[in-house]
XYZ file of C-alpha atoms in Angstrom:
564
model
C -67.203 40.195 -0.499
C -63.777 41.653 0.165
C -63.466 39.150 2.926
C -63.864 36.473 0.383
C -61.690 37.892 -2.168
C -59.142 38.269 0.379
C -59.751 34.210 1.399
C -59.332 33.104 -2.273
C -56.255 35.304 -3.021
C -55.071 33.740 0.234
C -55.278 30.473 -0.757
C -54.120 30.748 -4.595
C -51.098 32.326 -2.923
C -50.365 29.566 -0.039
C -50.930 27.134 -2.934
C -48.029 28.371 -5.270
C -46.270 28.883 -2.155
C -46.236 25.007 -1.363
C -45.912 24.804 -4.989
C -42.614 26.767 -4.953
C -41.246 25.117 -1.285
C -41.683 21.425 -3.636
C -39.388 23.041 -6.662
C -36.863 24.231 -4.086
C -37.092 20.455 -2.528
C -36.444 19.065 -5.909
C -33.605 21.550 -6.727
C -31.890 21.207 -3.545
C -31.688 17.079 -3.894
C -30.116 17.826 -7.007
C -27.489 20.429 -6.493
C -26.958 18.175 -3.235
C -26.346 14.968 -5.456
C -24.111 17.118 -7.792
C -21.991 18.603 -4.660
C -21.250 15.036 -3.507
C -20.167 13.499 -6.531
C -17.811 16.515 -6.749
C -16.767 15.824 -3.431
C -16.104 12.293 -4.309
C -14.003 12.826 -7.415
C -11.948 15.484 -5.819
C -10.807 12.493 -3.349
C -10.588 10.413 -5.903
C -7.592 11.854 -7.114
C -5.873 11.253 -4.301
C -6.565 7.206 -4.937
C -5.452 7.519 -8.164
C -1.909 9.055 -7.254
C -1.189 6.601 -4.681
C -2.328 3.748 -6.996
C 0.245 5.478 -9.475
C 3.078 5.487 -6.722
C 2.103 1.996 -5.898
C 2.576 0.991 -9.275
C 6.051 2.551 -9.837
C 7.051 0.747 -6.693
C 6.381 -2.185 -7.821
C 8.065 -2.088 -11.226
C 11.434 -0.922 -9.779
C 11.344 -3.413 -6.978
C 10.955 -0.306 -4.359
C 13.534 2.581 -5.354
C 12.407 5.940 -4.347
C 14.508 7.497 -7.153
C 11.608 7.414 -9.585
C 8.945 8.262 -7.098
C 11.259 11.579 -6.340
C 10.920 12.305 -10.192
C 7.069 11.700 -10.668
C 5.996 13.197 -7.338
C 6.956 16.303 -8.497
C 5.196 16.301 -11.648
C 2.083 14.896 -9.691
C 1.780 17.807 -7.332
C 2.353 20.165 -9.957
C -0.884 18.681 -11.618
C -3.137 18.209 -8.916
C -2.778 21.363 -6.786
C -5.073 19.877 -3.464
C -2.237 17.683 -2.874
C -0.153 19.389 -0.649
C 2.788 16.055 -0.095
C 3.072 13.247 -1.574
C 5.440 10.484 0.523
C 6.392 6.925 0.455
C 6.317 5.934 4.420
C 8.574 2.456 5.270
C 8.294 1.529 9.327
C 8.878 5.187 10.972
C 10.912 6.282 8.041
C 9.626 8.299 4.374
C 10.382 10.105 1.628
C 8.409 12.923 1.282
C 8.094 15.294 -1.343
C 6.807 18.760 -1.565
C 6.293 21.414 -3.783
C 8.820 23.617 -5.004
C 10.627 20.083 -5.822
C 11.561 19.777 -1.780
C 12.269 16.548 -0.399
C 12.588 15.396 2.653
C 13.485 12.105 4.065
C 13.769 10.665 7.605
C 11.166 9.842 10.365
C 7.606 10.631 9.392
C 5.011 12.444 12.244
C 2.609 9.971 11.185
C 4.959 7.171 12.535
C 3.738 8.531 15.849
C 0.178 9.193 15.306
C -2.133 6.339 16.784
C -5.223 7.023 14.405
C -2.859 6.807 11.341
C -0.688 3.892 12.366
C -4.254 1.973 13.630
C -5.980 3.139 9.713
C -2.410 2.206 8.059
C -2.641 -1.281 9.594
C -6.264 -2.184 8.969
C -5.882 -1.077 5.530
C -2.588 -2.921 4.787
C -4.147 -6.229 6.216
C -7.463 -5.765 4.010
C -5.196 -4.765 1.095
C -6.958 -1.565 -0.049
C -6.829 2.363 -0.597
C -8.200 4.208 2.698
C -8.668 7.969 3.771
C -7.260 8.825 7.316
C -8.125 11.921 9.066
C -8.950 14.224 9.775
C -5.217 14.485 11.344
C -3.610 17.355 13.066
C 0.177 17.839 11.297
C 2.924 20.337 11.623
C 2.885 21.815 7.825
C -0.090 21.026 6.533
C -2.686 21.673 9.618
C -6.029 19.699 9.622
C -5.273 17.774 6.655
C -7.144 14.240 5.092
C -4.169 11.258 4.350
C -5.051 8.925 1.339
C -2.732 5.683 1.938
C -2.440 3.072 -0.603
C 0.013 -0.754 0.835
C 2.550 -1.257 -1.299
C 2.988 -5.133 -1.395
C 5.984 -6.489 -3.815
C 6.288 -10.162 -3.970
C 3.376 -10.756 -1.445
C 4.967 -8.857 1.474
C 3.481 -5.953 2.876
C 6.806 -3.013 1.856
C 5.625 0.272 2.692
C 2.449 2.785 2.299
C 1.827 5.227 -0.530
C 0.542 8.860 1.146
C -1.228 11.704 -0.205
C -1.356 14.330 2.357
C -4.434 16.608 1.152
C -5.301 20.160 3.235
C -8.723 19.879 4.734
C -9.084 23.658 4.436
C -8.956 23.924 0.389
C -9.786 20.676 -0.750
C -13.418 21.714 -0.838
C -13.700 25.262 -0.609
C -14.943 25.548 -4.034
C -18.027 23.953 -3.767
C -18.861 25.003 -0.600
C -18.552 28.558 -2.118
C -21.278 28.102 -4.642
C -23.386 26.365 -2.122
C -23.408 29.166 0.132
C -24.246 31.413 -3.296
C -26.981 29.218 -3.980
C -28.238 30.275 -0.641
C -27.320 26.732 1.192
C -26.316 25.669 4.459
C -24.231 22.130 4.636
C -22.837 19.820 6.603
C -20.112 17.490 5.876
C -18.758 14.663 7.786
C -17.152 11.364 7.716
C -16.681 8.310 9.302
C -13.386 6.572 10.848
C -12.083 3.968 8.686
C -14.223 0.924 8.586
C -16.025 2.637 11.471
C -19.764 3.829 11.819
C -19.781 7.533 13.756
C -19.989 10.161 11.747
C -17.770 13.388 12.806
C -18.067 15.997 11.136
C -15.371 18.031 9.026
C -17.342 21.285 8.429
C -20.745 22.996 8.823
C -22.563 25.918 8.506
C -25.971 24.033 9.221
C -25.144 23.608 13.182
C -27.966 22.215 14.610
C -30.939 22.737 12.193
C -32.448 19.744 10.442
C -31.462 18.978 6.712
C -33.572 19.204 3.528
C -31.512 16.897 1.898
C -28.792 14.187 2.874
C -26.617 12.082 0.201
C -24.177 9.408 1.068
C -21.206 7.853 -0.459
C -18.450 5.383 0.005
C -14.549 5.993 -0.498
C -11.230 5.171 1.216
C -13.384 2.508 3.297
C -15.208 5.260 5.045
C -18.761 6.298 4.996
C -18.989 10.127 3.874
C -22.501 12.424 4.366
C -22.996 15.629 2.658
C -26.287 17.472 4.796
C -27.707 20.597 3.044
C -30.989 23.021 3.957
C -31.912 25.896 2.464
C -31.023 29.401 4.529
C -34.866 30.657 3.899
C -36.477 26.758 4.717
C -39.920 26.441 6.185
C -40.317 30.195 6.164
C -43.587 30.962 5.354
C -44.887 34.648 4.007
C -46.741 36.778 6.379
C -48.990 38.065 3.658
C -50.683 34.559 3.555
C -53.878 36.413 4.606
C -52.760 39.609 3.107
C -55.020 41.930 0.536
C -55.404 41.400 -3.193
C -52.560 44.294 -3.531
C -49.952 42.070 -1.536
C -50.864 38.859 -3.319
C -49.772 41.034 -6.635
C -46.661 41.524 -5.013
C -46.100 37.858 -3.655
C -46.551 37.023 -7.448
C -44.006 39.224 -8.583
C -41.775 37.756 -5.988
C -42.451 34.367 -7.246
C -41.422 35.229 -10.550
C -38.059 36.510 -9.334
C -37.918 32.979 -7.603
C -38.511 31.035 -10.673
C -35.874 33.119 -12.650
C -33.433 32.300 -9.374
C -34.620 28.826 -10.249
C -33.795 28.628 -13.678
C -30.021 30.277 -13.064
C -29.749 27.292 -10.013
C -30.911 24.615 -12.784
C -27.646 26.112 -15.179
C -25.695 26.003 -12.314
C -26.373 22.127 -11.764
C -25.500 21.421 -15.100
C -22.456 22.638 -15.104
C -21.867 20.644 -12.039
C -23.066 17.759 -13.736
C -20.938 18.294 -16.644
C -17.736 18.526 -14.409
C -18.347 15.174 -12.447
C -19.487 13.337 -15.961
C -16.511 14.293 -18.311
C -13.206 14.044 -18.498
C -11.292 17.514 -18.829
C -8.928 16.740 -21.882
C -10.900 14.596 -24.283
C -14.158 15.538 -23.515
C -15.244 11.745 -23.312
C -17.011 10.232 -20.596
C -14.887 10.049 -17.114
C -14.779 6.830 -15.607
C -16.773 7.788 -12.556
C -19.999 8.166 -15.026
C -18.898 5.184 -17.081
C -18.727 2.711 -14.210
C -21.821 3.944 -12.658
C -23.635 3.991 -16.744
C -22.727 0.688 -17.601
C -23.489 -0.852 -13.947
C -26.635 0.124 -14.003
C -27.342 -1.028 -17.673
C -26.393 -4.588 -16.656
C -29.062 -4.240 -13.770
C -31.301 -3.568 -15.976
C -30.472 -5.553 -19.186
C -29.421 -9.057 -16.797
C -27.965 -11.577 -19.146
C -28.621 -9.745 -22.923
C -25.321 -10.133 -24.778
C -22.469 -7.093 -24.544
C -18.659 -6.345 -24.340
C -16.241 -4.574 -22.556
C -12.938 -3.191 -23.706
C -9.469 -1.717 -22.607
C -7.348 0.041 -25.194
C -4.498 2.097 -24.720
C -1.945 3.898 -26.902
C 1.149 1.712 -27.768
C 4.607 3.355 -26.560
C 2.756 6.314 -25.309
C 6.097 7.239 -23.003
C 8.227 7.504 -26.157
C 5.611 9.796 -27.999
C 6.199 11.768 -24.430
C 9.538 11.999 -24.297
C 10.086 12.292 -28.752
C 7.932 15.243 -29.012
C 6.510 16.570 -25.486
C 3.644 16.058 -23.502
C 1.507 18.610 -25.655
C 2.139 16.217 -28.314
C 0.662 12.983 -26.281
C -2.185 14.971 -25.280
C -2.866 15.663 -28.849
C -2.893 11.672 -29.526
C -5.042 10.851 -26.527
C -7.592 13.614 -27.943
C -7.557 12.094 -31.579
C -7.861 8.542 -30.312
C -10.650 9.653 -28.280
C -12.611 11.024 -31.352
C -11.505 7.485 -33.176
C -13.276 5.621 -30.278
C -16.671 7.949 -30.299
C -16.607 7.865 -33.857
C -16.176 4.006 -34.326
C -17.970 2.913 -31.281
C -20.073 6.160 -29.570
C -23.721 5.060 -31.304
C -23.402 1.543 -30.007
C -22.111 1.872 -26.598
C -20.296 4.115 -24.421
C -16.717 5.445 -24.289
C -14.702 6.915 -21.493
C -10.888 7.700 -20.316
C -9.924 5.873 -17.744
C -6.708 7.577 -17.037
C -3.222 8.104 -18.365
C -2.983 6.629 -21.542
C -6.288 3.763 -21.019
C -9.778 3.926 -22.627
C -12.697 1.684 -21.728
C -15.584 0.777 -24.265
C -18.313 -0.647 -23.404
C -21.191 -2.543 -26.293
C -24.540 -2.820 -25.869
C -26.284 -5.657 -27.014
C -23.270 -7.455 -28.554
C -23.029 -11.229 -28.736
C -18.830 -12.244 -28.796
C -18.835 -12.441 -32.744
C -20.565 -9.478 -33.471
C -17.777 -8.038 -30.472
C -14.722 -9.171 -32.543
C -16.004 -7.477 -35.916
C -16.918 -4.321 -34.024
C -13.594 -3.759 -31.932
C -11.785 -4.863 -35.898
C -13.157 -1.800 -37.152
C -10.173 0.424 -34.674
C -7.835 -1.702 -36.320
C -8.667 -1.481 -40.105
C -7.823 2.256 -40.365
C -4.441 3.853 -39.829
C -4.374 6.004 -36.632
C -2.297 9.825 -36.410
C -2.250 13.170 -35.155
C -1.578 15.898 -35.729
C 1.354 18.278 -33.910
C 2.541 21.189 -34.946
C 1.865 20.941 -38.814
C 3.074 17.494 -38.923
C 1.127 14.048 -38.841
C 2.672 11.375 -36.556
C 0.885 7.946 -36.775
C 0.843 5.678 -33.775
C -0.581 2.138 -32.833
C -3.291 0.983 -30.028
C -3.883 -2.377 -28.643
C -6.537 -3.613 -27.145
C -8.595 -6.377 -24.985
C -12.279 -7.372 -24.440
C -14.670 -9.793 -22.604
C -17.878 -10.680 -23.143
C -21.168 -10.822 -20.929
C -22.190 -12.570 -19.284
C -20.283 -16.038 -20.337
C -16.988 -14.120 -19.175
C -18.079 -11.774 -15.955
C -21.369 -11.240 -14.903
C -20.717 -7.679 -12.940
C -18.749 -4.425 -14.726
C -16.131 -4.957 -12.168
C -15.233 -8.168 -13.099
C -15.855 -7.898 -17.248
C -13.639 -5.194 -17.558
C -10.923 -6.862 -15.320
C -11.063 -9.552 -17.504
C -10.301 -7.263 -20.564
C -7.381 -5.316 -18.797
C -6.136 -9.060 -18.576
C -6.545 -9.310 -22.472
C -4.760 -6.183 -22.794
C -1.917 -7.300 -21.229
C -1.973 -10.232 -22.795
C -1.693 -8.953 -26.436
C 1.199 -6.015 -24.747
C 3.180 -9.580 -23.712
C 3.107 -10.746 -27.154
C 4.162 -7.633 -29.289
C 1.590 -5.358 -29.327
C -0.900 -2.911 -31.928
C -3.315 -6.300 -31.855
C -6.170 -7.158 -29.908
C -7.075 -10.245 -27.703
C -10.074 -11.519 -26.153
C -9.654 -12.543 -22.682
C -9.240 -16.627 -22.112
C -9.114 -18.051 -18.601
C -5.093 -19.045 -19.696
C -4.408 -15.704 -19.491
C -2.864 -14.450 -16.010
C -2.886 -11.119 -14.885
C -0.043 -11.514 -13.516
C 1.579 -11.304 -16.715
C 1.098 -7.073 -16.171
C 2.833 -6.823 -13.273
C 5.841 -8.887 -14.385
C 6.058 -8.038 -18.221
C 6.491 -4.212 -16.597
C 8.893 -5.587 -13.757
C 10.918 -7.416 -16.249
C 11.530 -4.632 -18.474
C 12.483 -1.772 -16.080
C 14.769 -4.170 -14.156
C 16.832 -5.201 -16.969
C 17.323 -1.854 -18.239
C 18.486 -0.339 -14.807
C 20.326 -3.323 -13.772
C 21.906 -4.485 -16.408
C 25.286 -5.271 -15.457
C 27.023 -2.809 -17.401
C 26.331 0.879 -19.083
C 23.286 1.501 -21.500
C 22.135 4.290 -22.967
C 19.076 5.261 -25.823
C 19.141 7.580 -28.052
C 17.605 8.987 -30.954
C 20.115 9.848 -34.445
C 18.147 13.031 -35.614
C 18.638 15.290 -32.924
C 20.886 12.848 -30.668
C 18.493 13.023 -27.546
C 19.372 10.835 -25.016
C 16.045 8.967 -23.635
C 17.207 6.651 -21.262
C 20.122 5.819 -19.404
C 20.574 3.565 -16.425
C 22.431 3.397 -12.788
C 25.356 1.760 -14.030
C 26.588 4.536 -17.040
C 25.733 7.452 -14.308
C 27.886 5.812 -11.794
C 30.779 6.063 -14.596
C 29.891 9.858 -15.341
C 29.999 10.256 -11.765
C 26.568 11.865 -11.266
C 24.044 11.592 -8.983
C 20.955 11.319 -10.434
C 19.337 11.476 -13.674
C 18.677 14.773 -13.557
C 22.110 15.618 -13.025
C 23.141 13.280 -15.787
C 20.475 15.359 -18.337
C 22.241 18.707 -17.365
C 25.669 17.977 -17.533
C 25.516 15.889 -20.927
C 22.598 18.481 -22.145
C 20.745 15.479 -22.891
C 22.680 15.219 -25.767
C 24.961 12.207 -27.458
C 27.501 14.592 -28.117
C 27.791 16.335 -24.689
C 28.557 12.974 -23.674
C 31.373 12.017 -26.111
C 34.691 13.465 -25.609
C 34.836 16.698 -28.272
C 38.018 15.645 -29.898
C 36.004 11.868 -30.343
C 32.524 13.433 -31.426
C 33.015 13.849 -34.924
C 35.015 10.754 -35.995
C 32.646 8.568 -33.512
C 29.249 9.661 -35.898
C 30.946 9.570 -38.756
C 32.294 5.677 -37.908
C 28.617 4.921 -36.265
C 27.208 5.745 -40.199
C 29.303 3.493 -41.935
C 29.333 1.093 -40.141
C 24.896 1.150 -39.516
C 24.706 1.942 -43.633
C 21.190 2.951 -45.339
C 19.017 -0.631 -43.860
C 16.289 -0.619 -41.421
C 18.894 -2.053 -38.582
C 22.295 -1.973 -38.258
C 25.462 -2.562 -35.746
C 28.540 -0.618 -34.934
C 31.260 -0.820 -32.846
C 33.074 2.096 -31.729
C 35.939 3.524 -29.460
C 35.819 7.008 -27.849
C 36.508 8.995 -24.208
C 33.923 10.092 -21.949
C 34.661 13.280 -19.364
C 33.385 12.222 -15.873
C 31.393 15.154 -14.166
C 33.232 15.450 -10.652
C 36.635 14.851 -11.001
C 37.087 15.387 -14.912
C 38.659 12.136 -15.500
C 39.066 10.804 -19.216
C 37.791 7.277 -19.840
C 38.314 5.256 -22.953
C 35.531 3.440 -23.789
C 34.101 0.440 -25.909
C 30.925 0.665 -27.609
C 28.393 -1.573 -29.057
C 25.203 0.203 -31.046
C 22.232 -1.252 -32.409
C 20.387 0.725 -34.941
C 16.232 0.045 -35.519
C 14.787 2.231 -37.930
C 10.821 2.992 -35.705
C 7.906 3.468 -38.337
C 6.732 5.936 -35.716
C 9.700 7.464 -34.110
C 12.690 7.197 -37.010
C 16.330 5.716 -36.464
C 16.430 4.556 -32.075
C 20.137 3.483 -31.610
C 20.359 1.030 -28.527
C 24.384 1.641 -26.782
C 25.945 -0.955 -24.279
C 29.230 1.091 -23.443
C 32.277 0.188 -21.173
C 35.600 1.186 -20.213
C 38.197 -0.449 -22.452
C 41.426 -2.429 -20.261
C 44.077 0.013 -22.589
C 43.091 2.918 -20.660
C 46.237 4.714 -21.664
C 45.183 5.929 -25.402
């Protein structure tokens, strides 16, 4: 009898044994899936930088100055990035933290693997991840390149130079609390090998193995439990040890139930986006992919809509202040649009809406809705309105993948930015995306080359928002950095003292009380270096901004009667 008491408990325990070895199967395929998607957006921000740098290359025809600027705010944002750089032939400028910059040959000039990865991926014309690469500062180290191509030639390479050692510590931290062994490795660009970047797994076979593909490599996360196939001794053990394997079990399915919180937090991280709470685009383009799979040829709509002038509400009130209008459109788009589609952030300034069954009519009213109420938010007890403009495309009569649909409505977008703005378009095959690249081109070049000084400013507090090449040249500064300190970014550090007064009071009657005005006005300016006084001619245009109050536009010179 005991004998067969003993045989039964046996097998009742071996049974919720095999039952507990499947939920730890399950659990680990999970919390593997979550770890890679981590992984993935973590080098995902490294694409999105050098897409950034690519993009201010382009608009400014190539100069560094701007990249010098942004690089520094980009590193102080994203703290795996340990350099960013913009390599030309053997030669870059490379910027570190601590606003260091460096410029002059670049050690990855002489690194075979990186110049053979920089080549392949500036002949295929996309984003690839080089490395791992051994380098002086950084030590083992991933590079994320980006070809910069202006006008159809091949200029230079956009580099972010990530440390191999922190980039994923994290999350290889809570897999080793979750009582994991991994292995992660990688594959060459456009190559099939896998090496491997790290592993505490060494030769033991995996539980679970998830793949991805980024930077035109092939990436493999391998995981195994530390306790797998380990089976209890007391299989055969008496009716008092089966007592205590059940206690044990019950330990293991509270240890379960804190792994399941654990992998939805994970989840949570990789599916939303940190400052609006939406949707990130990772789980957008992966949601609305796989509804079209699923839903092949039913009526919907994409959308891109971003926040008109965004820079100025930047530069007028702060960058808490735009973060404060990207959170209140986001809550306009979930409100108007969350219970018929989805919603997400792509980045910057850009949201992406997506419609579920939605024929192009039915598209047009719905996206209307954004437009018929009156947009603000609030900052700092006041309420500052702002504008949004947006494109769409339809499926399938307009793109029959997500890719392509929401191309086409970043097309429309740009279309209705081209043609004045807080509007919406929907995308026609007249429109040319090439329209984005110039419009932005266009703009930026004939502000900084403009054959003569300009400046912008604003008449309440007389900040000075912009001011080009040629007017720093004539204060005899360096940069516009320099400019901002010596002038205190202020139209009246930049007038003459003796001048200030009788200039503003001049600018005001001339401009009047109307919602534009001109004026025409004589004063010196004090260079910076050699303290020299320069009488000069200037031209002002006032516009009154619904949004931003009086903006006065200056074109200023140095008059030929130098000797008042």
């Amino acid at each position: 009898m005991l004998a067969s008491s003993t045989l039964v408990i046996s097998i009742i325990i071996k049974k919720e044994w095999d039952s507990i070895n499947q939920r730890h199967q399950d659990q680990i395929q999970l919390n593997s899936r979550l770890a890679a998607g981590y992984f993935e957006k973590k080098l995902e921000i490294g694409q999105f930088v050098t897409e950034s740098i690519e993009s201010e290359a382009i608009s400014t025809g190539g100069d560094t100055n701007l990249f010098v600027k942004n690089a520094g705010h980009m590193l102080e944002k994203y703290s795996d990035i340990y350099s960013l750089l913009v390599l030309r032939g053997k030669q870059a400028v490379t910027v570190y933290r601590q606003g260091k910059i460096r410029r002059g040959r670049s050690e990855f000039a002489d690194n075979a693997l990186a110049q053979k990865a920089l080549e392949y991926c500036g002949r295929k014309h996309v984003n690839g991840i080089i490395g791992p690469l051994s380098t002086s500062g950084a030590g083992q180290c991933l590079l994320v390149c980006r070809p910069i191509y202006i006008k159809g030639k091949l200029y230079a390479y956009a580099l972010a130079v990530i440390k191999q050692k922190y980039l994923f510590a994290r999350t290889f931290k809570e897999l080793t609390k979750l009582g994991y062994r991994y292995r992660f490795s990688k594959t060459r660009i456009a190559g099939k090998k896998y090496n491997q970047l790290v592993s505490t797994l060494g030769k033991r076979p995996a539980q679970a193995s998830m793949t991805f593909k980024l930077g035109e490599c092939n990436w493999k996360l391998e995981t195994a439990r530390k306790d797998a196939g380990q089976i209890p001794r007391d299989i055969k053990a008496s009716i008092f040890l089966g007592t205590v394997t059940v206690i044990i079990n019950t330990l293991l399915s509270t240890l379960l139930v804190s792994y399941v919180e654990r992998g939805k937090i994970l989840v949570k991280l990789v599916n939303t986006d940190y400052l609006t709470g939406l949707m990130s685009r990772q789980a957008f383009d992966r949601n609305v992919s796989r509804y079209l799979d699923q839903h092949l040829g039913e009526p919907a709509a994409g959308a891109i809509i971003d926040v008109d002038d965004f820079k100025y509400i930047n530069d007028l009130y702060g960058h808490e202040a735009g973060d404060e209008a990207l959170r209140n459109l986001a809550g306009s788009l979930l409100r108007i649009f969350g219970k018929q589609g989805l919603v997400c952030r792509n980045g910057g300034d850009e949201f992406a809406v997506f419609l579920k069954k939605t024929d192009p009519p039915a598209a047009r009213a719905a996206f209307e809705k954004l437009f018929d109420q009156s947009l603000a938010f609030s900052y700092q007890g006041r309420s500052h309105p702002y504008t949004v403009s947006l494109g769409f495309a339809v499926y399938p009569d307009q793109g029959q993948s997500r890719e392509v649909l929401m191309n086409k409505a970043d097309v429309a977008l740009y279309d209705v930015k081209s043609a004045g703005k807080a509007a919406m378009a929907v995308y026609s095959p007249s429109m040319s995306k090439e329209g984005r690249a110039q419009l932005g081109f266009n703009l930026r070049d004939l502000a900084v080359n403009l054959p003569g000084a300009f400046f912008i400013y604003r008449h309440d507090d007389g900040k000075i928002l912009f001011a080009n090449k040629e007017l720093l040249r004539i204060m005899e500064c360096a940069s516009e950095e320099e400019f901002i300190e010596y002038v205190g970014r202020k139209v009246k550090g930049l007038i003459a003292p003796e001048d200030y007064d009788q200039a503003v009071a001049s600018c005001n009657e001339q401009v009047g009380d109307g919602d534009e005005g001109l004026a025409q006005l004589d004063y010196h300016v004090i260079t910076k270096e050699t303290r020299k006084r320069i009488y000069m001619h200037a031209v002002a245009h006032m516009v009154k901004n619904p949004y931003f109050g009086e903006i006065y536009y200056v074109i200023i010179g140095p008059r030929p009667d130098q000797n008042k």
